[in-house]
Each structure stands twice: as C-alpha cells, then as structure tokens.
Amino acid sequence: MSEPIDCLALVRAPRRLADDEAMLLADMEPGPALMRAAATRRDWAFGDRVTYSRKVFIPLTQLCRDACHYCTFAHPPRRGEAAYLTPDEVLAIARAGAAAGCQEALFTLGDKPELRYRVAREELDRLGHATTLDYLAAMADLVRRETGLLPHLNAGVMTADDIATLRVVSVSQGLMLETASDRLSQRGGAHFGSPDKRPSVRLATIAAAGEAAVPFTSGILIGIGETRRERIEALLALRALHERYGHLQEIIVQNFRAKPGTRMAAHPEPDAAEHLWSVAAARLIMSDDVAVQAPPNLGSGYLRGLLAAGVDDWGGVSPVTPDHVNPEKPWPHLDALARETAAVGKVLVPRLAVHRRFLADRARWIDKGLHTAVLRASDSEGFARAEAWTPGASLPLPAMPAIGPRVGSLSPILLRATRREELSEADIGALFGARGEAFSEVCAAADALRRETNGDTVSYIVTRNVNYTNICSYRCSFCAFSKGKTADHLRGRPYELEIPDVVARCREAWERGAVEVCLQGGIHPDYTGAFYLELCRAIKAELPDLHIHAFSPLETFQGAKTLDLTPSEFLPMLRDAGLGTLPGTAAEVLDPEVRAIICPDKVTVEQWLHVVESAHRAGLRTTATIMFGHVDTPRHWARHLLHLRRLQERTGGITEFVPLPFVAMESPINLRGQSRLGPTFRESVLMHAVSRIVFHGLIENIQTSWVKMGTEGAQVCLNAGANDVGGTLMNESITRAAGAAHGQEMTPAALELLIRGIGRTPRQRTTLYGTPRAERIAVSHAASPLPQPETDRAAANG
C-alpha cells in the first residue's frame, strides 16, 4: 500500500502536519518511514534530551462521581475507610517523597465526589472545606510550604474560578481529554454514566486553563473503543487550543489496560504497534514546543520503540508511590530507564512539574508566589536541580550520572576546537548541555587540551586580598559584600581602610612570602582616581618588589571618570604609579539581558571590554572572570566566552580565565527569592572544561576557585581543564560575605597537598606565571596562617 504522506520529505524538513494531512495518518501503519519522520521531528525540537519528573503521587480521594468502565482508581465509599486523606497523611507521603529526592507532588483524585456521595460531603465538612477542590487547594499549599515539593494537580473538570484558585498553589495542572468521541459517552461506551468525561466539557476546562495562563498537561487514552480517526480528531482539538493559548506543556499518549473487576475487563488492549502509531501521530500533529509522553510502566518491553516513535518525555516516575491508576504496572528503576533511553542515543534528564519554557516566562505563566520555589528547584536550563550541592557550601560532591548518549555525539564540535577554530554560540551551548557520558567526553577533551598546553603542573600564587572598603554606591543584587555608608544589614558593618592600613597589610603579606597583593573594594562615593594613584604609590614606596594586582574595570572606569579622563588616559597613570596588572572582575556575565537584572547601573558590556582592551594597549595584562549561576543561562555564558575570545585575539593580554560560581547564601537577590541557588556542580565543572575548549590556543591558564568549589571540587575541575588553583588569599572576604563556608586562607602546603592528591606537580608562580625567587618560596612555606583583621572579620561573619 502506497503511503499517502511523504515521510521522507518530513525527515528532510520536519514540520507540523495540516489538519487534512493529519487525517491521512489513519490509513498508515507504524512502519519505519512513519517512525523515522516522527523521531526526526522530535529530534529537531528536543535534541538528545528525554525528560522525566521525579514525583510522589498523593491520592487525595478515590471517590468519584463518574463511573468509567475501565477504572480501578475510583471506587464507592468503603466501610471503615476515610473518604479523604487527612493533612497528616498527605504530609507523610509528601515528606517521604522529598526524602527520596522527589521534586513534584502529583495530586490525583476523583471528580467532585461530594456531588454523588453524602459521606464525602460530611467528611469535607469535618475537614472544614466546602468542596473537594477547596480541600485540594489547602493540601497543595501545605505540601509546598512544608516540603518544598512543587504541586501538579489533576483535579478533574473545573470552572474558571476553580482554575484560578488552584493556580495560586500549583505550578501546573492537568486533565486528560482521553477522546473527542461523543460515542463513548453514550450507552455501551466506556464513558457512559460519566458526565465529566464528555469531550465538550473537558475541552472547555482545557480552554479555561489556557485563558488563565496555566501550564497544562493533557492527552489521549487509546484502545477504549475509539477509532484512529477519532484519536486524530482529539489531537487536533488539543492542538487548536494550544495554538490559541500556548499553554499545553505535554501530551500523554496512554494505552488502555484491561483490569479485573471492571466492565471492560475482557476488552482487548491495544498492542505495541497501535501504541507506537498513536505516539508517532501525536508527534507529527502537535506543535514543536509540546512534549509527547508515554508512561514507561505501560510500555515495558518496547521502550526503545516508543523512543523511536517520537517520545521525548516519560512523565512522572516515583521512587516512593505506585501508579495509583495502574498499580499492577510498577515503575521502572531510573537506572534501567536511563539505559533504555541511552540505547537510542538520548540522555535522561530530570525536569520539574512545570516545563522549562514556562519557567523562562514565569511572569506570565506562574503565580508570583511560586517564583522563588521554581527558581530554587531549577538549573540553568530550566530542568530540575537534582542535587543539594551549592557553591561555597560544605557539602559532599554529588554523584555525576554516567548514563547518557554514546560518546562521540559532540565530536564534531570538539574537533573544531582542537583546530583552534571559533565555535558558534550554538556549539558552546551544546557543550554546556552535556550530560551523562557526553559530560565525561567534554571533561576528557578539556583535560587533554590542558595537558597539551600546561603539562601536569598545577600552579598557584602566594597572594593577599585586601578589600580596602566595603562601602559602595552601587547596588548589585548579587553582592553581599558591599554596604551603604551607614548600612548595618547583611553580613557585617561598613568599613574603610586608611592607606597606611593597606600598606601595613601588604607588608605583612610580603613578610609571609607573598609576591602579589590583590586590591579591590566597593565604589566608595568619596574616592576619586587620585585615591587609586596614591594607594599604588604608597605601596610601591614601601614594597617596590610586591606586585600590585588591583582595580577592577569598574573601579578603573569610575576612577577615570572622577578625574575627567578616559580609561585609556587613566590606565597609563596607574601603570606609572606602580600598578602591575588588573583583575578582570566586575564582568559578571557579559550580556545586557543579565546585567539589566543583576547590576543595571554597573559598567556596560562595551565599557568593560573597552577598559580591559585599553589596559592591554597600555601594557597592563589582566585576568578575566565570569560570575555565573544566578539568573543566566548557557546562551549567556556562550556570549560571554565569545566576547573574551575575540578580545584575546585582538590583544593577547588575558593571562588567565577564572570561573566564579555564584555563591547564593547571603546574596540579596537570593534572599529576595529572585535567583537560583548558584550553578549546579555539573555546570560549575563544565564552565572550566568548556572555557578550556573555547579558549584553546589563546588563553593558556584556566583557574579554579577553591573558595567556591571547595578542595574536592577544585580537584575535579583540575581534571576537567583547569591548571591553576589561584592564590593563598589571606583573608579573602568577598566570597565569605556571600555565605561561603570554605576557609579564608589556604597555606602553600595545603594547596600543594590538594594538587598532589590528584597526582599533579605543584608550582608556585608569580602573577604573570613566572617563578618566584627561591627565598620568596621558602618564606611562604615557613609562614603560619595570618590572623584575620577586625574589619575583614566584620565583613565575613557579621
């Protein structure tokens, strides 16, 4: 039989089928051509990710006013059995889920049982609620507040008011359309006697959810007596609603299972081929931003077939509770599901109950009261944050899942990088998205480039940080260090050091073997460029051989402005006063979208790049940094790296790149609930690896911050492209002010122990990666840790 649709054309140019084309699918079999067309469409839209939600199922009530002929979830009241779970029972289930690493609380319940059963009305009255949906709203709110789980509500048919009430306490809602066939609601049909299963009623609820901007899940139930054409009609009806409102996040293609004790116990179940056809049809019909899901416990035995047919989501998988709708079908173990997914070149990725495109536009789609919860539960791509680790915290490193698409999927990108070609923004984004085996592949490639460039030596510098004031006229939302002139909030009191105090600290550092002092502070409203010049001259007069690494591009820009100079005019003056190099901080993320949120009044991307390039033109070399993991995404990171790469191609003045994971604990933006909890460990390691790959042949040194990554985290980064562990620091206070738990000083002996712990050779260096004089090295190794000054203690421990 000839195929009425050119599937090969769909493979060459994936697109959604028009309504009349979709109806032609009814006559097609689930052969290789149809499956390949659907899989290609899925790959085009979702890449190599197949998602699932780690959830706990909370069956609030199993009473229902409907009487579907295939259902064993709902049942009439039973003697001695409560109609509803109590709040304590709900919390017990939710807490068990949270303890098992779940992030979603899926509330399942029958439809409006109080309209059919007196016992339901009486129990609701005792619980203090007028309706089942009122009680559901209270329990969803309770679970979120007490456990942090994000509620997804399958509440049945609802009015616009019901949806609005539940929107405040849930991140998403759902209602299966099941079928568009009115036949099945008539005598003899699977939905006869079930008023809430009429297609028009259910479509009205789904439309109302769209009107209310609720991320919504729906789908079809196949094999209950409908025809293929009726399945297509149901999918087209859902597509039409989505094209109007944009609110459907996933379409479930669920296969009927005959259950003993039901009226349809003898009804034939759809076979695997019919299920695969339905999945492929759904993928070809639905919009590219809508996921197509098949429950993995109902497709056991042909999971790879479902993936080949276009599935990109497995739905909810619970390590705690059974599938209450199909309890006879246990959930697959996540490792087994990951292996089946990886077998067809995909990687299993945990997601939230709300899909990431809604999270990205949360002002429209998610109630404001839930924004903090979803941000803190998400990673930089909008997937689930599946670890407790955060930068700066004293927590065990998370295990990195090793199951994923086969190694080699990123080989073309990595090959271009080894040839020192500039990667595209999309290429870099793909590297940042690496998970499973692909993550290991990227780290190994970066480590090979590190070995080629730096050998097996790991460098560090003996330095002291002097943060000469924490008073700042800027209000960067990520900064817990800076204070207003009279502010007492956050960590510590405002302070400013006099120039003799700074010189005294530099002398202390020199006497302990330091070869460098790093000077940075807030933008004090009373300081001018003259202060920076005087500070450099005073240090050099006392300690002519101490290297001054000082003044971020923001400080430099501001100092020049106060003297009515351009940075190009001011920088030679700093150089002549004794400045040796500039720290490339204040970069945060070099993208206007991000800076508009976290530092709107700071130097612009163009101004930062201009200051750094001007420094290079003046003979002053600089470092470069990125402070990432707050409101940014891999797209922004890619742009940042490309800005730096192109700058380095012009000037060659960057000595090292330093990834700085955002430490969230005491950060104002986090305390206000407006940021993520910093990058994940995977993202933090990848920033080191990807930067090594992107900068290959241009920036030789990638530094890892032991203050933010911790000792063990720094060691992982040294095996993923980094070759430098920064400095001993001596009283680092900016990261500590943000809440980091790692020490403020690392002695040379401790740094060398860290380096030797992974089989590398330590090397003490100068700021410009030379070797200090032997007597300086001897002094640094003999010195004991420096007592913490009072001003730094106030800033750090407040």
mmCIF file of C-alpha atoms in Angstrom, residues 180-402:
data_model
loop_
_atom_site.group_PDB
_atom_site.id
_atom_site.type_symbol
_atom_site.label_atom_id
_atom_site.label_comp_id
_atom_site.label_asym_id
_atom_site.label_seq_id
_atom_site.Cartn_x
_atom_site.Cartn_y
_atom_site.Cartn_z
ATOM 1 C CA ALA A 180 -13.002 13.530 21.298
ATOM 2 C CA SER A 181 -15.643 10.894 20.543
ATOM 3 C CA ASP A 182 -19.141 11.589 21.907
ATOM 4 C CA ARG A 183 -19.960 7.962 21.052
ATOM 5 C CA LEU A 184 -18.078 6.771 24.093
ATOM 6 C CA SER A 185 -20.348 8.791 26.401
ATOM 7 C CA GLN A 186 -23.443 7.043 25.045
ATOM 8 C CA ARG A 187 -24.920 3.737 26.250
ATOM 9 C CA GLY A 188 -22.423 0.949 25.772
ATOM 10 C CA GLY A 189 -19.464 3.342 25.609
ATOM 11 C CA ALA A 190 -16.560 3.416 28.028
ATOM 12 C CA HIS A 191 -17.699 6.772 29.441
ATOM 13 C CA PHE A 192 -21.416 6.105 29.740
ATOM 14 C CA GLY A 193 -22.584 7.385 33.136
ATOM 15 C CA SER A 194 -19.623 9.731 33.480
ATOM 16 C CA PRO A 195 -20.796 13.320 32.966
ATOM 17 C CA ASP A 196 -17.318 14.752 33.394
ATOM 18 C CA LYS A 197 -15.958 12.647 30.515
ATOM 19 C CA ARG A 198 -17.965 14.355 27.777
ATOM 20 C CA PRO A 199 -15.427 15.780 25.318
ATOM 21 C CA SER A 200 -17.026 19.236 25.182
ATOM 22 C CA VAL A 201 -16.882 19.552 28.982
ATOM 23 C CA ARG A 202 -13.243 18.550 29.147
ATOM 24 C CA LEU A 203 -12.237 20.771 26.238
ATOM 25 C CA ALA A 204 -13.942 23.689 27.991
ATOM 26 C CA THR A 205 -11.782 23.084 31.075
ATOM 27 C CA ILE A 206 -8.615 22.882 28.993
ATOM 28 C CA ALA A 207 -9.578 26.125 27.246
ATOM 29 C CA ALA A 208 -10.260 27.826 30.582
ATOM 30 C CA ALA A 209 -6.785 26.799 31.748
ATOM 31 C CA GLY A 210 -5.383 28.463 28.664
ATOM 32 C CA GLU A 211 -7.329 31.635 29.419
ATOM 33 C CA ALA A 212 -5.864 31.605 32.933
ATOM 34 C CA ALA A 213 -2.290 31.038 31.675
ATOM 35 C CA VAL A 214 -1.850 27.715 33.469
ATOM 36 C CA PRO A 215 0.840 25.308 32.199
ATOM 37 C CA PHE A 216 -1.291 22.289 31.383
ATOM 38 C CA THR A 217 -0.966 18.581 30.663
ATOM 39 C CA SER A 218 -3.490 16.653 28.606
ATOM 40 C CA GLY A 219 -3.548 13.650 26.356
ATOM 41 C CA ILE A 220 -5.436 10.735 24.870
ATOM 42 C CA LEU A 221 -6.296 7.271 26.151
ATOM 43 C CA ILE A 222 -6.095 4.767 23.323
ATOM 44 C CA GLY A 223 -7.897 1.457 22.993
ATOM 45 C CA ILE A 224 -11.182 2.217 24.805
ATOM 46 C CA GLY A 225 -13.322 1.872 21.697
ATOM 47 C CA GLU A 226 -12.289 4.910 19.676
ATOM 48 C CA THR A 227 -11.063 4.779 16.090
ATOM 49 C CA ARG A 228 -7.794 6.076 14.767
ATOM 50 C CA ARG A 229 -9.589 8.981 13.126
ATOM 51 C CA GLU A 230 -11.144 9.865 16.478
ATOM 52 C CA ARG A 231 -7.695 9.870 18.081
ATOM 53 C CA ILE A 232 -6.513 12.258 15.399
ATOM 54 C CA GLU A 233 -9.557 14.456 15.989
ATOM 55 C CA ALA A 234 -8.713 14.584 19.696
ATOM 56 C CA LEU A 235 -5.117 15.552 18.968
ATOM 57 C CA LEU A 236 -6.244 18.232 16.515
ATOM 58 C CA ALA A 237 -8.654 19.639 19.093
ATOM 59 C CA LEU A 238 -5.835 19.861 21.617
ATOM 60 C CA ARG A 239 -3.541 21.417 19.057
ATOM 61 C CA ALA A 240 -6.125 24.072 18.231
ATOM 62 C CA LEU A 241 -6.384 25.044 21.895
ATOM 63 C CA HIS A 242 -2.622 25.160 22.234
ATOM 64 C CA GLU A 243 -2.246 27.321 19.153
ATOM 65 C CA ARG A 244 -4.741 29.719 20.704
ATOM 66 C CA TYR A 245 -3.293 29.842 24.229
ATOM 67 C CA GLY A 246 0.189 28.237 24.129
ATOM 68 C CA HIS A 247 -0.391 26.502 27.457
ATOM 69 C CA LEU A 248 -0.021 22.772 26.741
ATOM 70 C CA GLN A 249 3.293 21.503 28.072
ATOM 71 C CA GLU A 250 2.869 17.829 27.258
ATOM 72 C CA ILE A 251 0.520 15.391 25.584
ATOM 73 C CA ILE A 252 0.274 11.940 27.117
ATOM 74 C CA VAL A 253 -0.402 9.012 24.823
ATOM 75 C CA GLN A 254 -1.624 6.396 27.295
ATOM 76 C CA ASN A 255 -2.607 2.886 26.365
ATOM 77 C CA PHE A 256 -5.675 1.236 27.928
ATOM 78 C CA ARG A 257 -5.042 -1.656 30.302
ATOM 79 C CA ALA A 258 -7.867 -4.101 30.989
ATOM 80 C CA LYS A 259 -8.370 -4.649 34.714
ATOM 81 C CA PRO A 260 -10.205 -7.427 36.528
ATOM 82 C CA GLY A 261 -13.418 -6.369 38.195
ATOM 83 C CA THR A 262 -14.243 -3.646 35.682
ATOM 84 C CA ARG A 263 -16.861 -3.696 32.923
ATOM 85 C CA MET A 264 -14.072 -3.656 30.359
ATOM 86 C CA ALA A 265 -12.076 -6.484 31.890
ATOM 87 C CA ALA A 266 -12.446 -8.515 28.706
ATOM 88 C CA HIS A 267 -11.933 -5.607 26.325
ATOM 89 C CA PRO A 268 -8.867 -6.113 24.088
ATOM 90 C CA GLU A 269 -5.863 -3.971 24.896
ATOM 91 C CA PRO A 270 -4.081 -2.050 22.129
ATOM 92 C CA ASP A 271 -0.900 -3.813 21.063
ATOM 93 C CA ALA A 272 2.527 -2.231 20.872
ATOM 94 C CA ALA A 273 2.147 -1.390 17.187
ATOM 95 C CA GLU A 274 -1.053 0.567 17.866
ATOM 96 C CA HIS A 275 0.619 2.426 20.707
ATOM 97 C CA LEU A 276 3.610 3.278 18.523
ATOM 98 C CA TRP A 277 1.330 4.534 15.736
ATOM 99 C CA SER A 278 -0.501 6.771 18.204
ATOM 100 C CA VAL A 279 2.743 8.217 19.596
ATOM 101 C CA ALA A 280 4.082 8.909 16.100
ATOM 102 C CA ALA A 281 0.800 10.550 15.081
ATOM 103 C CA ALA A 282 0.853 12.744 18.179
ATOM 104 C CA ARG A 283 4.412 13.867 17.482
ATOM 105 C CA LEU A 284 3.640 14.730 13.863
ATOM 106 C CA ILE A 285 0.447 16.583 14.780
ATOM 107 C CA MET A 286 1.380 18.523 17.905
ATOM 108 C CA SER A 287 3.388 21.750 17.964
ATOM 109 C CA ASP A 288 7.140 21.546 18.423
ATOM 110 C CA ASP A 289 7.021 23.124 21.880
ATOM 111 C CA VAL A 290 4.694 20.443 23.256
ATOM 112 C CA ALA A 291 6.270 17.301 24.696
ATOM 113 C CA VAL A 292 4.886 13.876 23.771
ATOM 114 C CA GLN A 293 4.841 11.483 26.700
ATOM 115 C CA ALA A 294 4.239 7.776 27.115
ATOM 116 C CA PRO A 295 4.152 6.276 30.643
ATOM 117 C CA PRO A 296 7.165 3.938 30.810
ATOM 118 C CA ASN A 297 5.463 1.407 33.087
ATOM 119 C CA LEU A 298 2.754 0.902 30.450
ATOM 120 C CA GLY A 299 5.247 0.424 27.635
ATOM 121 C CA SER A 300 7.571 -2.053 29.275
ATOM 122 C CA GLY A 301 9.051 -4.334 26.673
ATOM 123 C CA TYR A 302 9.110 -1.724 23.910
ATOM 124 C CA LEU A 303 10.532 1.419 25.472
ATOM 125 C CA ARG A 304 13.070 1.789 22.666
ATOM 126 C CA GLY A 305 10.218 1.533 20.202
ATOM 127 C CA LEU A 306 8.409 4.372 21.937
ATOM 128 C CA LEU A 307 11.542 6.494 21.703
ATOM 129 C CA ALA A 308 11.876 5.595 18.042
ATOM 130 C CA ALA A 309 8.271 6.739 17.560
ATOM 131 C CA GLY A 310 8.951 10.239 18.883
ATOM 132 C CA VAL A 311 8.581 10.138 22.675
ATOM 133 C CA ASP A 312 10.595 12.865 24.426
ATOM 134 C CA ASP A 313 9.173 12.583 27.949
ATOM 135 C CA TRP A 314 8.471 9.662 30.294
ATOM 136 C CA GLY A 315 6.242 11.636 32.642
ATOM 137 C CA GLY A 316 6.271 11.055 36.355
ATOM 138 C CA VAL A 317 8.314 8.248 37.845
ATOM 139 C CA SER A 318 8.056 7.758 41.588
ATOM 140 C CA PRO A 319 10.605 6.040 43.826
ATOM 141 C CA VAL A 320 8.057 6.082 46.664
ATOM 142 C CA THR A 321 4.476 5.545 45.497
ATOM 143 C CA PRO A 322 2.900 3.267 42.875
ATOM 144 C CA ASP A 323 0.995 4.388 39.807
ATOM 145 C CA HIS A 324 -2.369 4.576 41.548
ATOM 146 C CA VAL A 325 -4.199 4.430 38.217
ATOM 147 C CA ASN A 326 -2.288 1.330 37.050
ATOM 148 C CA PRO A 327 -0.945 -0.199 40.280
ATOM 149 C CA GLU A 328 -0.320 -3.537 38.611
ATOM 150 C CA LYS A 329 2.407 -1.923 36.483
ATOM 151 C CA PRO A 330 5.382 -0.903 38.656
ATOM 152 C CA TRP A 331 7.643 1.987 37.707
ATOM 153 C CA PRO A 332 10.932 1.056 36.061
ATOM 154 C CA HIS A 333 14.090 1.728 38.031
ATOM 155 C CA LEU A 334 15.577 5.049 36.939
ATOM 156 C CA ASP A 335 18.924 3.483 36.037
ATOM 157 C CA ALA A 336 17.139 0.973 33.803
ATOM 158 C CA LEU A 337 15.109 3.767 32.225
ATOM 159 C CA ALA A 338 18.290 5.780 31.677
ATOM 160 C CA ARG A 339 19.958 2.797 29.982
ATOM 161 C CA GLU A 340 16.996 2.203 27.670
ATOM 162 C CA THR A 341 16.980 5.899 26.822
ATOM 163 C CA ALA A 342 20.729 5.958 26.209
ATOM 164 C CA ALA A 343 20.479 2.907 23.942
ATOM 165 C CA VAL A 344 18.869 5.075 21.272
ATOM 166 C CA GLY A 345 21.319 7.967 21.699
ATOM 167 C CA LYS A 346 19.339 10.005 24.228
ATOM 168 C CA VAL A 347 20.049 11.183 27.762
ATOM 169 C CA LEU A 348 17.530 11.031 30.590
ATOM 170 C CA VAL A 349 17.139 14.436 32.252
ATOM 171 C CA PRO A 350 15.028 15.223 35.329
ATOM 172 C CA ARG A 351 12.559 18.074 34.893
ATOM 173 C CA LEU A 352 10.181 19.999 37.096
ATOM 174 C CA ALA A 353 6.411 19.701 37.182
ATOM 175 C CA VAL A 354 6.408 22.865 35.073
ATOM 176 C CA HIS A 355 8.309 22.610 31.815
ATOM 177 C CA ARG A 356 11.232 24.929 31.260
ATOM 178 C CA ARG A 357 9.728 27.199 28.603
ATOM 179 C CA PHE A 358 7.095 28.275 31.141
ATOM 180 C CA LEU A 359 9.757 28.814 33.771
ATOM 181 C CA ALA A 360 11.628 31.076 31.358
ATOM 182 C CA ASP A 361 8.480 33.240 31.056
ATOM 183 C CA ARG A 362 7.349 32.775 34.635
ATOM 184 C CA ALA A 363 5.891 36.283 34.975
ATOM 185 C CA ARG A 364 3.147 35.177 32.606
ATOM 186 C CA TRP A 365 2.732 31.501 33.443
ATOM 187 C CA ILE A 366 3.450 31.008 37.139
ATOM 188 C CA ASP A 367 1.896 32.741 40.122
ATOM 189 C CA LYS A 368 4.344 35.221 41.628
ATOM 190 C CA GLY A 369 4.143 33.481 44.994
ATOM 191 C CA LEU A 370 5.704 30.362 43.430
ATOM 192 C CA HIS A 371 8.580 32.031 41.574
ATOM 193 C CA THR A 372 11.123 31.505 44.328
ATOM 194 C CA ALA A 373 10.239 27.830 44.650
ATOM 195 C CA VAL A 374 10.646 27.073 40.955
ATOM 196 C CA LEU A 375 13.849 29.102 40.629
ATOM 197 C CA ARG A 376 15.493 27.303 43.525
ATOM 198 C CA ALA A 377 14.399 23.942 42.166
ATOM 199 C CA SER A 378 15.808 24.554 38.676
ATOM 200 C CA ASP A 379 19.159 24.519 36.937
ATOM 201 C CA SER A 380 20.402 26.997 34.350
ATOM 202 C CA GLU A 381 18.490 25.304 31.535
ATOM 203 C CA GLY A 382 15.205 25.155 33.422
ATOM 204 C CA PHE A 383 15.460 21.443 34.190
ATOM 205 C CA ALA A 384 15.319 20.088 37.734
ATOM 206 C CA ARG A 385 18.194 20.813 40.096
ATOM 207 C CA ALA A 386 18.868 17.270 41.206
ATOM 208 C CA GLU A 387 21.475 17.914 43.909
ATOM 209 C CA ALA A 388 21.895 19.634 47.261
ATOM 210 C CA TRP A 389 25.400 20.957 46.473
ATOM 211 C CA THR A 390 25.811 24.695 46.020
ATOM 212 C CA PRO A 391 28.988 26.742 45.539
ATOM 213 C CA GLY A 392 30.687 27.648 48.792
ATOM 214 C CA ALA A 393 28.781 25.083 50.860
ATOM 215 C CA SER A 394 30.495 22.356 52.864
ATOM 216 C CA LEU A 395 28.505 19.530 51.307
ATOM 217 C CA PRO A 396 29.571 16.251 49.693
ATOM 218 C CA LEU A 397 30.047 16.410 45.955
ATOM 219 C CA PRO A 398 27.067 14.977 44.066
ATOM 220 C CA ALA A 399 27.407 11.810 42.034
ATOM 221 C CA MET A 400 27.553 12.576 38.333
ATOM 222 C CA PRO A 401 25.234 10.239 36.357
ATOM 223 C CA ALA A 402 27.331 8.353 33.833
#
